[in-house]
Tab-separated table of C-alpha atoms and ligand atoms in Angstrom:
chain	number	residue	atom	x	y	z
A	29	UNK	CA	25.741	16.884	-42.711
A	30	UNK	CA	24.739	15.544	-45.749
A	31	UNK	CA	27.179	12.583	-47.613
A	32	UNK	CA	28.221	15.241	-50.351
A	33	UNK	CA	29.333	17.269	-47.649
A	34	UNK	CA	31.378	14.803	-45.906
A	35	UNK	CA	35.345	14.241	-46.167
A	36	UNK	CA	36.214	11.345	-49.383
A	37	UNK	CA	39.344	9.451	-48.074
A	38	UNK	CA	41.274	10.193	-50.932
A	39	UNK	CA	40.787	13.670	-49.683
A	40	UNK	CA	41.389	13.142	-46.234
A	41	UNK	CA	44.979	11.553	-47.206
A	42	UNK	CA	45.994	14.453	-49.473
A	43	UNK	CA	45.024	17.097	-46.458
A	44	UNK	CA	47.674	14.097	-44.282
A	45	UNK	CA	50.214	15.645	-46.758
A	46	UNK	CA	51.878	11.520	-46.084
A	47	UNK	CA	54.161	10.325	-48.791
A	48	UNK	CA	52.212	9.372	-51.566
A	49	UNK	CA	52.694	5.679	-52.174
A	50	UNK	CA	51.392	5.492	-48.766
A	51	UNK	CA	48.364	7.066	-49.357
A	52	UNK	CA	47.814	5.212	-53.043
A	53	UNK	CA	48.696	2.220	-50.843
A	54	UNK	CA	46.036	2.948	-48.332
A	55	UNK	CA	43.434	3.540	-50.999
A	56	UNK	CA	44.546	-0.006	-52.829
A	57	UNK	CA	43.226	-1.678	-49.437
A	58	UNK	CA	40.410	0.140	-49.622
A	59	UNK	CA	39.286	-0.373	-52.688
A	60	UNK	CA	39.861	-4.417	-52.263
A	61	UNK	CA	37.768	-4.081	-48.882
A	62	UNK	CA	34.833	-3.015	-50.763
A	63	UNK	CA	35.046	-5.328	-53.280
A	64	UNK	CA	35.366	-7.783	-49.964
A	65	UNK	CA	32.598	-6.019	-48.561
A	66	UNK	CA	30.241	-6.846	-51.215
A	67	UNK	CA	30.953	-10.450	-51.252
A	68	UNK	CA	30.319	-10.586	-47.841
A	69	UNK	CA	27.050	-8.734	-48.321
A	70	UNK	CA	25.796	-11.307	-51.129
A	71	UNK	CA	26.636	-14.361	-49.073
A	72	UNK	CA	24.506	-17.354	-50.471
A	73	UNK	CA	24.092	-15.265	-53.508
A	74	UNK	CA	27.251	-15.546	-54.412
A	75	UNK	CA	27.856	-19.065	-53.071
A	76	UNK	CA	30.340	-17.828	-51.149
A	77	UNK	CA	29.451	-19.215	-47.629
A	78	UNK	CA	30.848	-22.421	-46.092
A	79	UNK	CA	34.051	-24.234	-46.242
A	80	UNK	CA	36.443	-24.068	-49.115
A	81	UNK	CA	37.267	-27.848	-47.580
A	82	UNK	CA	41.056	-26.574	-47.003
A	83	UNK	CA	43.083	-25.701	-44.201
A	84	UNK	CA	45.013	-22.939	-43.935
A	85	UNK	CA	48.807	-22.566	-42.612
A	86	UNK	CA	47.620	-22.089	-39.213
A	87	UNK	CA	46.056	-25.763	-39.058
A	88	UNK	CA	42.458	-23.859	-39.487
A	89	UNK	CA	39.558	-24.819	-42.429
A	90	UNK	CA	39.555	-22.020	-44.675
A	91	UNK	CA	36.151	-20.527	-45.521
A	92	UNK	CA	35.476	-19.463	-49.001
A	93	UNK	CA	35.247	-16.045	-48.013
A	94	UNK	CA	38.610	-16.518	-46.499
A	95	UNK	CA	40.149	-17.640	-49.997
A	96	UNK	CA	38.671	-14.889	-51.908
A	97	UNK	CA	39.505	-11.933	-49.330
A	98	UNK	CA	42.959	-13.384	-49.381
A	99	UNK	CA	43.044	-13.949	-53.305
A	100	UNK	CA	41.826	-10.284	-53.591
A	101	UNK	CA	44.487	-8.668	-51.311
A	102	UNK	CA	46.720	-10.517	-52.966
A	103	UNK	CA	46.038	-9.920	-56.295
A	104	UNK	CA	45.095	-6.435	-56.063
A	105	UNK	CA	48.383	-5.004	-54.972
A	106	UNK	CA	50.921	-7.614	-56.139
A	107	UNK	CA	51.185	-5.401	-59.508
A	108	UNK	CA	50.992	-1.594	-57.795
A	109	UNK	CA	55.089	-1.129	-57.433
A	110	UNK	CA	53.982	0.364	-53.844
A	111	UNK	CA	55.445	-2.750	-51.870
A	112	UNK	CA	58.070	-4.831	-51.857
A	113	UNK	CA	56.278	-8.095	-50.989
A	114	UNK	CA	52.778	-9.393	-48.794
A	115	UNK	CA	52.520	-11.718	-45.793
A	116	UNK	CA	49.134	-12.989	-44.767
A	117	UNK	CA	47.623	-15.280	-42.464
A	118	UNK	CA	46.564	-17.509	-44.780
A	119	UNK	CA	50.087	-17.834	-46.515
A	120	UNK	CA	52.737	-19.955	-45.028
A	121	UNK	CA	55.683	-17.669	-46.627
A	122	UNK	CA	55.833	-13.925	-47.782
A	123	UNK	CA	54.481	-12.720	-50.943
A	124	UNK	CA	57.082	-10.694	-52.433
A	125	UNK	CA	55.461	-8.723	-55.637
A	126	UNK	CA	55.488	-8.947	-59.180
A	127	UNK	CA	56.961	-5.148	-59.592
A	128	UNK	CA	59.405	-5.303	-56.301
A	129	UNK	CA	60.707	-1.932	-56.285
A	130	UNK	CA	58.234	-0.896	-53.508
A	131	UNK	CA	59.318	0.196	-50.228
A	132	UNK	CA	56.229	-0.822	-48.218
A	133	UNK	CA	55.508	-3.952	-46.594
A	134	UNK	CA	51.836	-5.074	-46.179
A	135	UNK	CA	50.258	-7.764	-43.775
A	136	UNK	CA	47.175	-8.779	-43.504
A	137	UNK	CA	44.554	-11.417	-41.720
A	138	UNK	CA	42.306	-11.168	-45.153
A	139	UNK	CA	38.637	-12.117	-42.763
A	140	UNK	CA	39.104	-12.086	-39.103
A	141	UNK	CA	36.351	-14.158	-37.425
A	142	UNK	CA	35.565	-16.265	-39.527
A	143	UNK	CA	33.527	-18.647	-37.374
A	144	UNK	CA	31.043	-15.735	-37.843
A	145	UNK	CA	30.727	-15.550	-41.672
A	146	UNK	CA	28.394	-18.528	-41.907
A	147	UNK	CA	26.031	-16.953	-38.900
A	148	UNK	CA	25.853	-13.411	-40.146
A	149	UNK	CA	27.937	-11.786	-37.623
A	150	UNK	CA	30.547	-9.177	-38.010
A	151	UNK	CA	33.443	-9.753	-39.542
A	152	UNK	CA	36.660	-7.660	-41.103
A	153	UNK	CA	39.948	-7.061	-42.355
A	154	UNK	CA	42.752	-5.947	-40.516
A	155	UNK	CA	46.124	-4.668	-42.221
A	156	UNK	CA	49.362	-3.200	-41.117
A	157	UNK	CA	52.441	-1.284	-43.136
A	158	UNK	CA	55.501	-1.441	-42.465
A	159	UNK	CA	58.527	-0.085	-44.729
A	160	UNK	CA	61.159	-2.102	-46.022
A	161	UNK	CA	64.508	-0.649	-44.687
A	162	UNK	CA	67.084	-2.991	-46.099
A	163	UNK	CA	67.958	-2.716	-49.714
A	164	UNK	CA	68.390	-6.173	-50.510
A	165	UNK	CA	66.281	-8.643	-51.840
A	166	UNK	CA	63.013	-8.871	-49.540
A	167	UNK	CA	62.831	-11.682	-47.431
A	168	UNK	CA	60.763	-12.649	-44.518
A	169	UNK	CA	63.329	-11.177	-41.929
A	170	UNK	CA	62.071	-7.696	-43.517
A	171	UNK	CA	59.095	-7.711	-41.978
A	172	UNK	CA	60.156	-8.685	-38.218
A	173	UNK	CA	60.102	-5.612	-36.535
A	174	UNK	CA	58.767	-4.018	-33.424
A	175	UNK	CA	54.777	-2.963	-33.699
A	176	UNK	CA	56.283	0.606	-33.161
A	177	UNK	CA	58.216	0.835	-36.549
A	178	UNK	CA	54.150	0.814	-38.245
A	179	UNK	CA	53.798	3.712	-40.405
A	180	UNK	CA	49.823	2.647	-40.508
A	181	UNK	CA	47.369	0.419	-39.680
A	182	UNK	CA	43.779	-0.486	-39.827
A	183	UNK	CA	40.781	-2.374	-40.651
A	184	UNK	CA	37.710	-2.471	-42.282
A	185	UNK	CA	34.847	-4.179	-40.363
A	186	UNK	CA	31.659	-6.021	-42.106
A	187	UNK	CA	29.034	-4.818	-40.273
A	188	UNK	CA	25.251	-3.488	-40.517
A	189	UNK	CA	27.847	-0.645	-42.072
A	190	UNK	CA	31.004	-0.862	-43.817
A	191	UNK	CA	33.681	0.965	-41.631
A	192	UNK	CA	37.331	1.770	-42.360
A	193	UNK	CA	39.641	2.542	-39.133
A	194	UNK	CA	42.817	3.968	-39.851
A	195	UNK	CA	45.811	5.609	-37.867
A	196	UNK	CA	49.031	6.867	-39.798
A	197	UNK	CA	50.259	7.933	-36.428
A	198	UNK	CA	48.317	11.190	-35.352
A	199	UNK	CA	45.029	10.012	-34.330
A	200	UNK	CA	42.453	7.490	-35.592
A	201	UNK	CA	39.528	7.934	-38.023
A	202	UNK	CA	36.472	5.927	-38.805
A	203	UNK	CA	35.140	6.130	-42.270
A	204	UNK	CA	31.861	4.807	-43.370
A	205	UNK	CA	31.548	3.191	-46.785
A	206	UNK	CA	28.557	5.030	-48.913
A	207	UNK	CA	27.249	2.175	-51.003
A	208	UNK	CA	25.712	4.422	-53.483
A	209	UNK	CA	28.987	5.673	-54.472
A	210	UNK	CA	31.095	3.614	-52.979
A	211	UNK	CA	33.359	5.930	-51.693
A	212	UNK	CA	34.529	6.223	-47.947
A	213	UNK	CA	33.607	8.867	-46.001
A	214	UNK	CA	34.844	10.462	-42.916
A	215	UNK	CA	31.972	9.856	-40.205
A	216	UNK	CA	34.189	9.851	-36.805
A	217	UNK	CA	37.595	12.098	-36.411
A	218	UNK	CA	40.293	11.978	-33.484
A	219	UNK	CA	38.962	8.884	-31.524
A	220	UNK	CA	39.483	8.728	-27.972
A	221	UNK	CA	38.608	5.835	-25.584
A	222	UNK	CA	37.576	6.697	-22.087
A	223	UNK	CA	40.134	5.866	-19.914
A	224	UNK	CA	37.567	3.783	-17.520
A	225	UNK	CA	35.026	1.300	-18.350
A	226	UNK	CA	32.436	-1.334	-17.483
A	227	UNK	CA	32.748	-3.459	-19.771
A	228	UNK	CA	35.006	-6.379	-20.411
A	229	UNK	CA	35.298	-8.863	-23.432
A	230	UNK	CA	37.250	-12.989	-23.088
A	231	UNK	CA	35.778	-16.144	-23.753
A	232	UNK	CA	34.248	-17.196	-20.264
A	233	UNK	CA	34.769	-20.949	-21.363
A	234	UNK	CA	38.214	-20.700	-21.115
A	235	UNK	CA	37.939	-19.657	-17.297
A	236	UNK	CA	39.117	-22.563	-15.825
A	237	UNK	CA	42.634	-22.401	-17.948
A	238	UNK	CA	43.378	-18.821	-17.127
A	239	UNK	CA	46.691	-17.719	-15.416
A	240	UNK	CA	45.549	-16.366	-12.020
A	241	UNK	CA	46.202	-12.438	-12.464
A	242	UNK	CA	43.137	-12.721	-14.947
A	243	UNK	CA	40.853	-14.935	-13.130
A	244	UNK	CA	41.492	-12.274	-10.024
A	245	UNK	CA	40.525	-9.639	-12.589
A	246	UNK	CA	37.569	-10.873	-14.408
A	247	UNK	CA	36.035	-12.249	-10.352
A	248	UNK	CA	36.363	-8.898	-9.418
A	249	UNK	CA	34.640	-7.649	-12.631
A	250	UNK	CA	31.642	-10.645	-11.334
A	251	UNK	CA	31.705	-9.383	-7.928
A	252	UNK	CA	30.228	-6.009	-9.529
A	253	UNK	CA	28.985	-3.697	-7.036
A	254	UNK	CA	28.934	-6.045	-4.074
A	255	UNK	CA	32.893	-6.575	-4.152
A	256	UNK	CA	36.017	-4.404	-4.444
A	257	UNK	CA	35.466	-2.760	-7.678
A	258	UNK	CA	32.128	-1.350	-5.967
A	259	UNK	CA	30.774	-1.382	-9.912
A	260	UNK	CA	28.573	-3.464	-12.304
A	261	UNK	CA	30.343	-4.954	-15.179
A	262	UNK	CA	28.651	-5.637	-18.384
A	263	UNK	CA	30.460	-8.758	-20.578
A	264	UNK	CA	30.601	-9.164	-24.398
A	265	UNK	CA	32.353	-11.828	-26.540
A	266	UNK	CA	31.496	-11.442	-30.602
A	267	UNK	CA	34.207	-14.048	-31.507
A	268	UNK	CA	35.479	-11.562	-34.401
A	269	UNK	CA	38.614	-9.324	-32.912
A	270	UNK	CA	37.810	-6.954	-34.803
A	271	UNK	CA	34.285	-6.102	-34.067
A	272	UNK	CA	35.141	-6.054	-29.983
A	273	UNK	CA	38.074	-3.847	-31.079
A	274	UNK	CA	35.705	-2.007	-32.957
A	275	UNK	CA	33.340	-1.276	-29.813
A	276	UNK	CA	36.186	-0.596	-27.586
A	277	UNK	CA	37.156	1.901	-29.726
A	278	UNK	CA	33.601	3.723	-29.528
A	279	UNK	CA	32.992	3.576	-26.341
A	280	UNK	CA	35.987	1.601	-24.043
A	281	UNK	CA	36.298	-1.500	-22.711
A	282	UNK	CA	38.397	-4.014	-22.104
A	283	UNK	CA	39.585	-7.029	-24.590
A	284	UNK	CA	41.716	-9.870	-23.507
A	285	UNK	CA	43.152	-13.037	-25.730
A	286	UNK	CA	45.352	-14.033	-22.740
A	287	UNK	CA	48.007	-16.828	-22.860
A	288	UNK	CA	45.992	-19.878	-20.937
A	289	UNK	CA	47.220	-23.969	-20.176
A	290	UNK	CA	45.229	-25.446	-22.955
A	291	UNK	CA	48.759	-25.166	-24.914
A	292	UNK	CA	51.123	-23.839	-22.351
A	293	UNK	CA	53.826	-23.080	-25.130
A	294	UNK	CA	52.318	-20.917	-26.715
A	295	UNK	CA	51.973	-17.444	-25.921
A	296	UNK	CA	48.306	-17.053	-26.499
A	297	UNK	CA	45.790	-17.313	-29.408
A	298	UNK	CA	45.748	-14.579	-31.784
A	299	UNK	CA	49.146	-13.273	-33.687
A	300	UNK	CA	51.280	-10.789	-33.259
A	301	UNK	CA	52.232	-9.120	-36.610
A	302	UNK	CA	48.747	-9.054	-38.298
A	303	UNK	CA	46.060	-8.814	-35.699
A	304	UNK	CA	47.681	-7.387	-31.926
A	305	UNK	CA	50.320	-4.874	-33.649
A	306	UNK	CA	47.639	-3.396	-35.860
A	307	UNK	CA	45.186	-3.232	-33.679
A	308	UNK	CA	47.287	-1.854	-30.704
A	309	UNK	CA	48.443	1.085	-32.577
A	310	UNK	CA	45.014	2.028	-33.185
A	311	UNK	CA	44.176	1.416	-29.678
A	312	UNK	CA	47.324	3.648	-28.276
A	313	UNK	CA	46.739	5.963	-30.345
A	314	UNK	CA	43.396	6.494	-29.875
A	315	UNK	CA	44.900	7.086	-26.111
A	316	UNK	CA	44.111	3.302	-24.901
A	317	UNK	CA	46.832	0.514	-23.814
A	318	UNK	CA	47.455	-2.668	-24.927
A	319	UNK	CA	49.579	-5.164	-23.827
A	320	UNK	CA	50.744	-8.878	-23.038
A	321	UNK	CA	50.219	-8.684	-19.844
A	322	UNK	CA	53.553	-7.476	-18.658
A	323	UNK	CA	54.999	-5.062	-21.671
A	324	UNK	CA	53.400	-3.228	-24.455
A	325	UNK	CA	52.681	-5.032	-27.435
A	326	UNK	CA	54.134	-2.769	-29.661
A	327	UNK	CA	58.053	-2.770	-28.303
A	328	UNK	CA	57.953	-6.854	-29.071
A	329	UNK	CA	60.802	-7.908	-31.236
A	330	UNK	CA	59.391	-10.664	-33.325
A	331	UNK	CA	61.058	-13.686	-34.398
A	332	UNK	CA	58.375	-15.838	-36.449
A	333	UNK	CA	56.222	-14.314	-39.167
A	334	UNK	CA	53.171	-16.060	-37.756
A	335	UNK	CA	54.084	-15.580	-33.718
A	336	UNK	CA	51.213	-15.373	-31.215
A	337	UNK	CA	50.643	-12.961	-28.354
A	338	UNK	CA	48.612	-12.673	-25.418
A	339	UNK	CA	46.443	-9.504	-25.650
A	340	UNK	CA	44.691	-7.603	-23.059
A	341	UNK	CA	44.179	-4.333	-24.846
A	342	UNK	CA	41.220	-1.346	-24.580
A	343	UNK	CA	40.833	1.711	-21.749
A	344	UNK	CA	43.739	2.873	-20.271
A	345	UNK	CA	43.327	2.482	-16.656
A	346	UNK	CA	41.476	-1.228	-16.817
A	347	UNK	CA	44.644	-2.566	-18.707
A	348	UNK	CA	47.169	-0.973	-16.651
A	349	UNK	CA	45.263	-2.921	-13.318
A	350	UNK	CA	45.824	-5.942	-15.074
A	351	UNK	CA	49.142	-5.002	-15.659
A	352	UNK	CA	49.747	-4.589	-12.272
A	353	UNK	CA	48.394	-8.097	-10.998
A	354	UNK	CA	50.546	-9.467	-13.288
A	355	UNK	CA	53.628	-7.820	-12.731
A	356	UNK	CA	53.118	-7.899	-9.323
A	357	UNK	CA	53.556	-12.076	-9.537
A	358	UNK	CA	50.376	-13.183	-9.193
A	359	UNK	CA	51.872	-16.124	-11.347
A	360	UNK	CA	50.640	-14.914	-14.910
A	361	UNK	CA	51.596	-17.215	-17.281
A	362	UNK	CA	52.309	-14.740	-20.070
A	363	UNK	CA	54.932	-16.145	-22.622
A	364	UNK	CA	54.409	-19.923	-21.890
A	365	UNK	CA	57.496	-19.905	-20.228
B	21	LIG	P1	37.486	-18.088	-29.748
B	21	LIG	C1	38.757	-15.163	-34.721
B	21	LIG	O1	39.007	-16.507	-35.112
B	21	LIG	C2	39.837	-14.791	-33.703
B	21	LIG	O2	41.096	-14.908	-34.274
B	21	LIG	C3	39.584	-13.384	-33.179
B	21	LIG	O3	39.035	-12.544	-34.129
B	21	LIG	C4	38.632	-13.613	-32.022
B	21	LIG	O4	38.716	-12.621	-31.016
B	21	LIG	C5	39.091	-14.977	-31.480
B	21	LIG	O5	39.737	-15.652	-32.563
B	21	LIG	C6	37.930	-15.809	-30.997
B	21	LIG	O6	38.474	-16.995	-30.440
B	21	LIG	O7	38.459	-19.056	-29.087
B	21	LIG	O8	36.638	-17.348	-28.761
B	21	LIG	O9	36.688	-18.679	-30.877
């Protein structure tokens, strides 16, 4: 099918029949991840590579790229009178708007994987909505609720193509951005991950601080063939959430972020509001699982803005045999406590 042929987004959203700040509000994000998108894409040219020589709230150096991603978001829908106010990973506190009146909430991490950016490897945006349902003035207790009250989610990865993922709650759909006309185009509808797989994603180096449910799992994944599974597994680890997300969502597989003893207190790595929510409502409802290891992801009641999770997320029946080792005591270690 040639591109003219092919569904615009805009035109996708008005078939969704959604309410239609949501939809402006989805095409605001869009249009700032292809003005992200090209940055990205120039690189050196732009002098945009390297560190800006801050850190960010998270203790982490900021990147350039991570500045002017965030500075873009930021900017871009602060004046829109869709939302009420912003929260990012690279702000401390919310960002409530200049015209507050809206009744969406947005969160962001503005460039996930950012180790990558300086080595050319895939990178992205990932976003979440939530609405505002109190009527006073927005504050940061606005925006702690369950991964379940999303009305969408989604991200935008920076790879050899420009892709937007999105779910609004019936289904997910990949979009590829044409660079000719810059315009996003429907290339995948109604994703579904395979339910099995053969292929699992976590940082091997952190092995020897796992909680024993996972080392069980990922030995038996090792043990291929010649052990109980009585399969060969297949391992990748891109370092960017997003693009593992990405390939789980294309053709399965198993991701995991799982709490470990380098910093027993903490629940894991990666946070809960603006990377695991987002990214397990596109998983679920592309018909995959994701959870901490004992619950789903999505019925956590936060209680910090910038709360981590552990995440073992991807095909259905992988994650639910991890669920079961660790629900079935084999000591996991899942909320540091
Ligand atoms: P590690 C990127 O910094 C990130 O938040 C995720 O995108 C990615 O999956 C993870 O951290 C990588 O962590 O410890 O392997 O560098």
């Amino acid at each position: 099918m040639t591109s003219q042929l092919m569904t615009k987004l805009p035109d996708f959203l008005n078939a969704r029949q959604m309410d239609a700040d949501l939809g402006l509000l989805i095409l605001d994000i869009a249009s700032s991840c292809i003005s992200i998108s090209d940055a990205v894409r120039k690189g050196a040219l732009a002098n945009i590579l390297g560190s800006a020589g801050t850190g960010n709230v998270q203790g982490e150096t900021q990147q350039k790229l991570d500045i002017f991603a965030n500075e873009l978001l930021l900017k871009s829908n602060e004046n829109t009178g869709r939302l009420a106010a912003m929260a990012s990973e690279e702000n401390e506190e919310i960002y409530p708007t200049q015209i507050s009146s809206g009744n969406y909430l947005l969160l962001f991490d503005p460039l996930d994987g950012s180790s990558n950016i300086d080595v050319n490897v895939s990178i992205g945006t990932i976003f979440s909505i939530l609405e505002k349902k109190s009527s006073d003035q927005v504050c940061e207790q606005d925006f702690l609720q369950p991964g379940s009250e999303q009305v969408a989610a989604g991200y935008v990865l920076y790879g050899p193509q420009t892709i937007l993922v999105l779910t609004t709650g019936s289904g997910v759909n990949m979009f590829t951005l044409d660079q000719e006309n810059q315009q996003f185009l429907l290339t995948n509808e109604n994703i579904q991950i395979p339910k099995d797989t053969k292929e699992f994603a976590i940082n091997m180096s952190n092995m020897r601080h796992w909680a024993p449910p996972v080392g069980r799992y990922v030995n038996e994944c090792l043990a291929g063939s010649t052990g109980i599974r009585k399969k060969d597994f297949n391992m990748r680890w891109i370092a960017s959430m997003v693009a593992d997300v990405h390939r789980i969502l294309i053709r399965g597989g198993v991701f995991m972020y799982p709490w470990d003893q380098r910093e027993p207190n903490k629940p894991g790595k990666l946070r809960l509001m603006y990377e695991a929510n987002p990214m397990s409502f596109l998983i679920e409802q592309a018909g995959g699982s994701s959870t901490n290891g004992k619950s789903r992801i999505l019925t956590i009641q936060p209680s910090q803005l910038h709360e981590r999770v552990s995440v073992i997320l991807g095909s259905e029946n992988e994650v639910n045999l991890i669920m079961n080792y660790h629900n079935n005591n084999l000591s996991g270690e899942i909320d540091g406590k």
